[in-house]
Coordinates of C-alpha atoms in Angstrom, one line a residue:
X1 CA -38.7 33.7 -30.5
X2 CA -38.7 33.6 -26.9
X3 CA -35.9 36.3 -25.4
X4 CA -33.5 34.4 -23.2
X5 CA -33.9 36.4 -19.7
X6 CA -37.7 34.8 -20.7
X7 CA -37.1 31.2 -20.5
X8 CA -36.2 30.6 -16.4
X9 CA -40.2 31.9 -15.8
X10 CA -41.7 29.8 -18.9
X11 CA -39.3 26.8 -17.7
X12 CA -40.3 27.0 -14.3
X13 CA -44.3 27.2 -15.0
X14 CA -44.0 24.0 -17.0
X15 CA -42.6 22.4 -13.8
X16 CA -45.2 24.0 -11.9
X17 CA -47.8 22.0 -14.6
X18 CA -46.3 18.9 -14.6
X19 CA -45.3 18.9 -10.4
X20 CA -49.9 19.2 -10.2
X21 CA -50.1 16.6 -12.7
X22 CA -48.2 13.9 -11.1
X23 CA -50.2 13.5 -8.1
X24 CA -54.0 12.7 -8.0
X25 CA -56.4 16.4 -7.0
X26 CA -58.2 15.8 -4.2
X27 CA -61.7 15.5 -5.6
X28 CA -59.7 12.3 -8.3
X29 CA -58.5 11.2 -4.4
X30 CA -61.7 11.3 -3.2
X31 CA -63.7 9.7 -5.9
X32 CA -61.2 6.8 -5.8
X33 CA -62.0 6.1 -2.2
X34 CA -65.7 6.6 -2.4
X35 CA -65.3 3.8 -5.2
X36 CA -63.2 1.6 -3.4
X37 CA -65.7 1.8 -0.7
X38 CA -68.5 0.7 -2.9
X39 CA -66.5 -2.6 -4.3
X40 CA -65.0 -3.4 -1.2
X41 CA -68.9 -3.4 0.1
X42 CA -70.5 -5.2 -2.4
X43 CA -67.4 -7.4 -3.0
X44 CA -65.1 -7.7 -0.1
X45 CA -67.8 -8.7 2.2
X46 CA -69.6 -11.2 0.2
X47 CA -65.8 -12.7 -0.1
X48 CA -64.7 -12.6 3.5
X49 CA -68.1 -14.3 4.6
X50 CA -67.7 -17.2 2.4
X51 CA -63.9 -17.8 1.8
X52 CA -63.4 -16.8 6.0
X53 CA -59.7 -15.4 6.7
X54 CA -58.7 -16.1 3.0
X55 CA -61.7 -14.1 1.7
X56 CA -60.2 -11.3 4.0
X57 CA -56.4 -11.9 2.5
X58 CA -57.9 -11.5 -1.5
X59 CA -60.3 -8.5 -0.8
X60 CA -57.3 -6.3 0.9
X61 CA -55.2 -7.4 -2.0
X62 CA -57.5 -7.3 -5.1
X63 CA -59.7 -4.4 -3.9
X64 CA -57.6 -2.4 -1.8
X65 CA -53.7 -2.3 -3.7
X66 CA -54.8 -3.4 -7.0
X67 CA -57.5 -1.2 -7.6
X68 CA -54.7 1.6 -6.2
X69 CA -51.8 0.8 -8.6
X70 CA -54.6 0.5 -11.6
X71 CA -55.6 4.1 -10.5
X72 CA -52.5 5.7 -10.8
X73 CA -51.2 3.6 -13.6
X74 CA -54.3 4.3 -15.9
X75 CA -54.5 7.9 -15.2
X76 CA -50.8 8.8 -16.1
X77 CA -49.6 9.2 -12.3
X78 CA -45.8 9.4 -11.2
X79 CA -45.8 6.3 -9.1
X80 CA -43.4 7.3 -6.4
X81 CA -44.8 10.8 -6.0
X82 CA -48.4 9.5 -5.5
X83 CA -47.3 6.3 -2.8
X84 CA -45.2 8.8 -1.2
X85 CA -42.0 5.8 -2.4
X86 CA -38.7 7.3 -0.4
X87 CA -36.4 5.7 1.7
X88 CA -36.5 6.0 5.7
X89 CA -33.4 6.7 7.5
X90 CA -32.6 5.8 11.0
X91 CA -33.8 8.6 13.1
X92 CA -37.3 8.4 11.5
X93 CA -36.7 4.6 12.1
X94 CA -36.7 5.3 15.4
X95 CA -39.5 8.5 15.8
X96 CA -41.9 5.8 14.0
X97 CA -41.1 3.4 16.6
X98 CA -41.9 5.8 19.6
X99 CA -45.2 7.0 17.9
X100 CA -46.5 4.0 17.5
X101 CA -45.5 2.8 20.8
X102 CA -47.4 6.3 22.8
X103 CA -49.7 6.1 20.3
X104 CA -51.7 2.1 21.0
X105 CA -52.1 2.6 24.3
X106 CA -53.5 6.0 24.4
X107 CA -55.8 4.7 22.0
X108 CA -56.9 2.1 24.2
X109 CA -57.2 5.5 26.2
X110 CA -59.7 7.2 23.5
X111 CA -61.9 3.9 23.5
X112 CA -62.3 3.4 26.8
X113 CA -63.5 7.4 26.8
X114 CA -65.9 6.5 24.5
X115 CA -67.4 3.8 26.1
X116 CA -69.6 6.6 28.3
X117 CA -71.4 7.3 25.2
X118 CA -71.0 4.2 22.7
X119 CA -71.7 1.2 24.6
X120 CA -69.1 -1.4 23.7
X121 CA -70.5 -4.6 22.4
X122 CA -68.8 -6.7 24.7
X123 CA -69.9 -10.4 22.8
X124 CA -68.9 -9.1 19.9
X125 CA -65.9 -8.2 21.5
X126 CA -65.0 -11.3 22.9
X127 CA -65.5 -13.0 19.5
X128 CA -63.2 -10.3 17.9
X129 CA -60.4 -11.4 20.1
X130 CA -60.7 -15.0 20.0
X131 CA -60.5 -14.7 16.4
X132 CA -57.4 -13.0 16.1
X133 CA -55.3 -14.8 19.5
X134 CA -52.6 -17.7 18.3
X135 CA -52.5 -21.1 20.1
X136 CA -49.1 -22.4 17.6
X137 CA -46.3 -20.5 16.4
X138 CA -48.0 -21.4 13.1
X139 CA -51.1 -19.5 13.7
X140 CA -49.2 -16.6 15.0
X141 CA -46.9 -15.6 11.9
X142 CA -50.1 -16.7 9.8
X143 CA -52.3 -13.8 11.8
X144 CA -49.7 -11.4 11.7
X145 CA -49.5 -12.0 7.7
X146 CA -53.0 -11.9 7.6
X147 CA -54.1 -9.2 10.3
X148 CA -50.7 -6.7 10.4
X149 CA -48.6 -7.1 7.1
X150 CA -52.1 -7.3 5.0
X151 CA -53.2 -4.2 6.1
X152 CA -50.0 -2.6 6.4
X153 CA -49.4 -2.7 2.9
X154 CA -52.5 -2.5 1.2
X155 CA -54.3 0.3 3.4
X156 CA -51.0 2.2 3.1
X157 CA -51.3 2.2 0.0
X158 CA -55.3 3.6 -0.7
X159 CA -55.0 6.1 2.8
X160 CA -52.3 7.2 3.4
X161 CA -51.0 7.0 -0.7
X162 CA -53.4 7.7 -3.2
X163 CA -55.7 9.7 -0.5
X164 CA -52.9 11.4 1.3
X165 CA -51.3 12.6 -2.3
X166 CA -54.6 14.2 -3.5
X167 CA -54.4 16.3 -0.4
X168 CA -50.9 16.6 0.2
X169 CA -51.1 20.8 -0.2
X170 CA -55.0 21.6 0.9
X171 CA -53.8 23.1 4.8
X172 CA -51.3 22.3 7.5
X173 CA -50.3 18.4 7.8
X174 CA -52.5 18.3 11.1
X175 CA -55.7 19.6 8.8
X176 CA -55.1 16.9 6.6
X177 CA -54.1 14.3 8.6
X178 CA -57.4 14.3 10.9
X179 CA -59.5 14.4 7.7
X180 CA -57.4 11.4 6.3
X181 CA -57.7 9.8 9.6
X182 CA -61.5 10.4 10.1
X183 CA -62.1 8.9 6.4
X184 CA -59.9 6.0 7.9
X185 CA -62.2 5.3 10.6
X186 CA -65.4 5.6 9.2
X187 CA -63.9 3.4 5.8
X188 CA -63.9 0.5 8.5
X189 CA -66.8 0.8 10.8
X190 CA -70.5 -0.9 10.4
X191 CA -73.5 -0.2 11.9
X192 CA -71.9 -3.6 14.3
X193 CA -68.2 -2.4 14.8
X194 CA -69.5 1.8 15.2
X195 CA -67.7 1.7 18.8
X196 CA -64.3 1.1 16.7
X197 CA -64.8 4.2 15.1
X198 CA -62.4 6.2 17.7
X199 CA -59.6 4.4 18.2
X200 CA -59.0 3.4 14.2
X201 CA -59.6 7.3 13.4
X202 CA -57.4 8.2 15.7
X203 CA -54.3 5.7 14.4
X204 CA -55.2 7.0 10.7
X205 CA -54.3 10.7 11.6
X206 CA -51.0 9.7 13.5
X207 CA -50.3 7.2 10.7
X208 CA -51.1 10.2 8.3
X209 CA -49.0 13.1 10.2
X210 CA -46.3 10.8 10.5
X211 CA -46.0 9.5 6.0
X212 CA -46.8 13.9 5.6
X213 CA -43.5 14.2 7.9
X214 CA -41.8 12.3 6.2
X215 CA -42.9 12.1 2.6
X216 CA -42.1 8.8 2.8
X217 CA -45.3 5.9 3.0
X218 CA -43.0 3.3 4.8
X219 CA -43.0 5.1 8.0
X220 CA -47.0 4.4 7.6
X221 CA -46.4 0.7 6.7
X222 CA -44.1 0.1 10.1
X223 CA -45.9 2.3 12.3
X224 CA -49.6 0.3 10.6
X225 CA -47.3 -2.9 11.3
X226 CA -46.8 -3.0 14.8
X227 CA -49.9 -1.3 15.7
X228 CA -52.3 -4.5 14.4
X229 CA -48.9 -6.9 15.3
X230 CA -49.1 -5.9 18.9
X231 CA -52.9 -6.3 19.3
X232 CA -52.0 -10.0 17.8
X233 CA -49.3 -10.3 20.2
X234 CA -50.9 -8.9 23.7
X235 CA -54.4 -11.1 22.6
X236 CA -52.0 -14.4 21.9
X237 CA -50.5 -14.1 24.9
X238 CA -52.5 -14.8 28.0
X239 CA -50.3 -13.1 30.6
X240 CA -50.5 -9.8 28.7
X241 CA -54.3 -9.9 28.0
X242 CA -54.8 -10.6 32.0
X243 CA -52.6 -7.5 33.1
X244 CA -54.5 -5.3 30.6
X245 CA -57.8 -6.3 31.9
X246 CA -57.2 -6.9 35.4
X247 CA -58.0 -3.2 36.0
X248 CA -61.6 -4.0 34.3
X249 CA -62.6 -1.9 31.6
X250 CA -60.1 0.7 31.6
X251 CA -56.8 0.2 30.1
X252 CA -53.8 0.0 33.0
X253 CA -53.4 3.7 34.2
X254 CA -49.6 3.5 34.5
X255 CA -49.1 3.2 30.6
X256 CA -50.4 6.5 30.1
X257 CA -47.0 8.5 31.0
X258 CA -44.2 6.7 29.0
X259 CA -47.1 6.6 25.9
X260 CA -47.2 10.1 26.6
X261 CA -43.1 10.6 26.1
X262 CA -43.4 8.3 24.2
X263 CA -45.4 9.9 21.4
X264 CA -43.3 13.5 22.4
X265 CA -40.5 11.9 21.6
X266 CA -41.4 10.1 18.2
X267 CA -43.0 13.3 16.9
X268 CA -39.9 15.2 17.9
X269 CA -37.1 12.5 15.9
X270 CA -40.0 12.8 13.0
X271 CA -40.7 16.4 12.4

């Protein structure tokens, strides 16, 4: 028989074992990400080339979100723990909005600074701007669904869900967020779009840190949606677009002080 005084220790060990198996390990999470990247490369890109915007929508939902939930379900991991499904409180929502409001222009400055080392293909960039700009309310709503809402859900499930769950106890929050951001940036580049790496990695870092701090993936979904939606809004409003491009290649420097203040306020509320 087990002595009564030893039972709390044994139960504690059992709970520890259970908690370790409730989410993926780092090896499992990175292996899953590699599999999804291969799947997206061989199926997602051809799907987008064949169907255009519809192919992009299908590739996000079918090749990112669906595999993430299938992986968690088949492996028997805890869905709520793996995807950090927790309710967001008011101050955290305000902090998330402040953080992404400041992080967005800082990402523009990073992209501008990167241009001194890695030239920006302006022809390709102008083509992307035309793709994400809307000339009617219906087109604007469609682009929000396609380019803001869909990535905010599907990509967050993979990167701030499965991947972050596997790395959550592997070091400091900053270190984990850096690795997560680098992998997020690498996932979004190709030979033609290498200039996107640094600002995308910056966004991934900010999102990962926010999710780690709040233990809620909804903060990542919210910030991701606001980031992408802001880009659609700016490119769709000629006055905003002209103002941002008025200073040449560099973003308006007047944005830098309020951006830093917004990031500081957001970090304080989320911490």
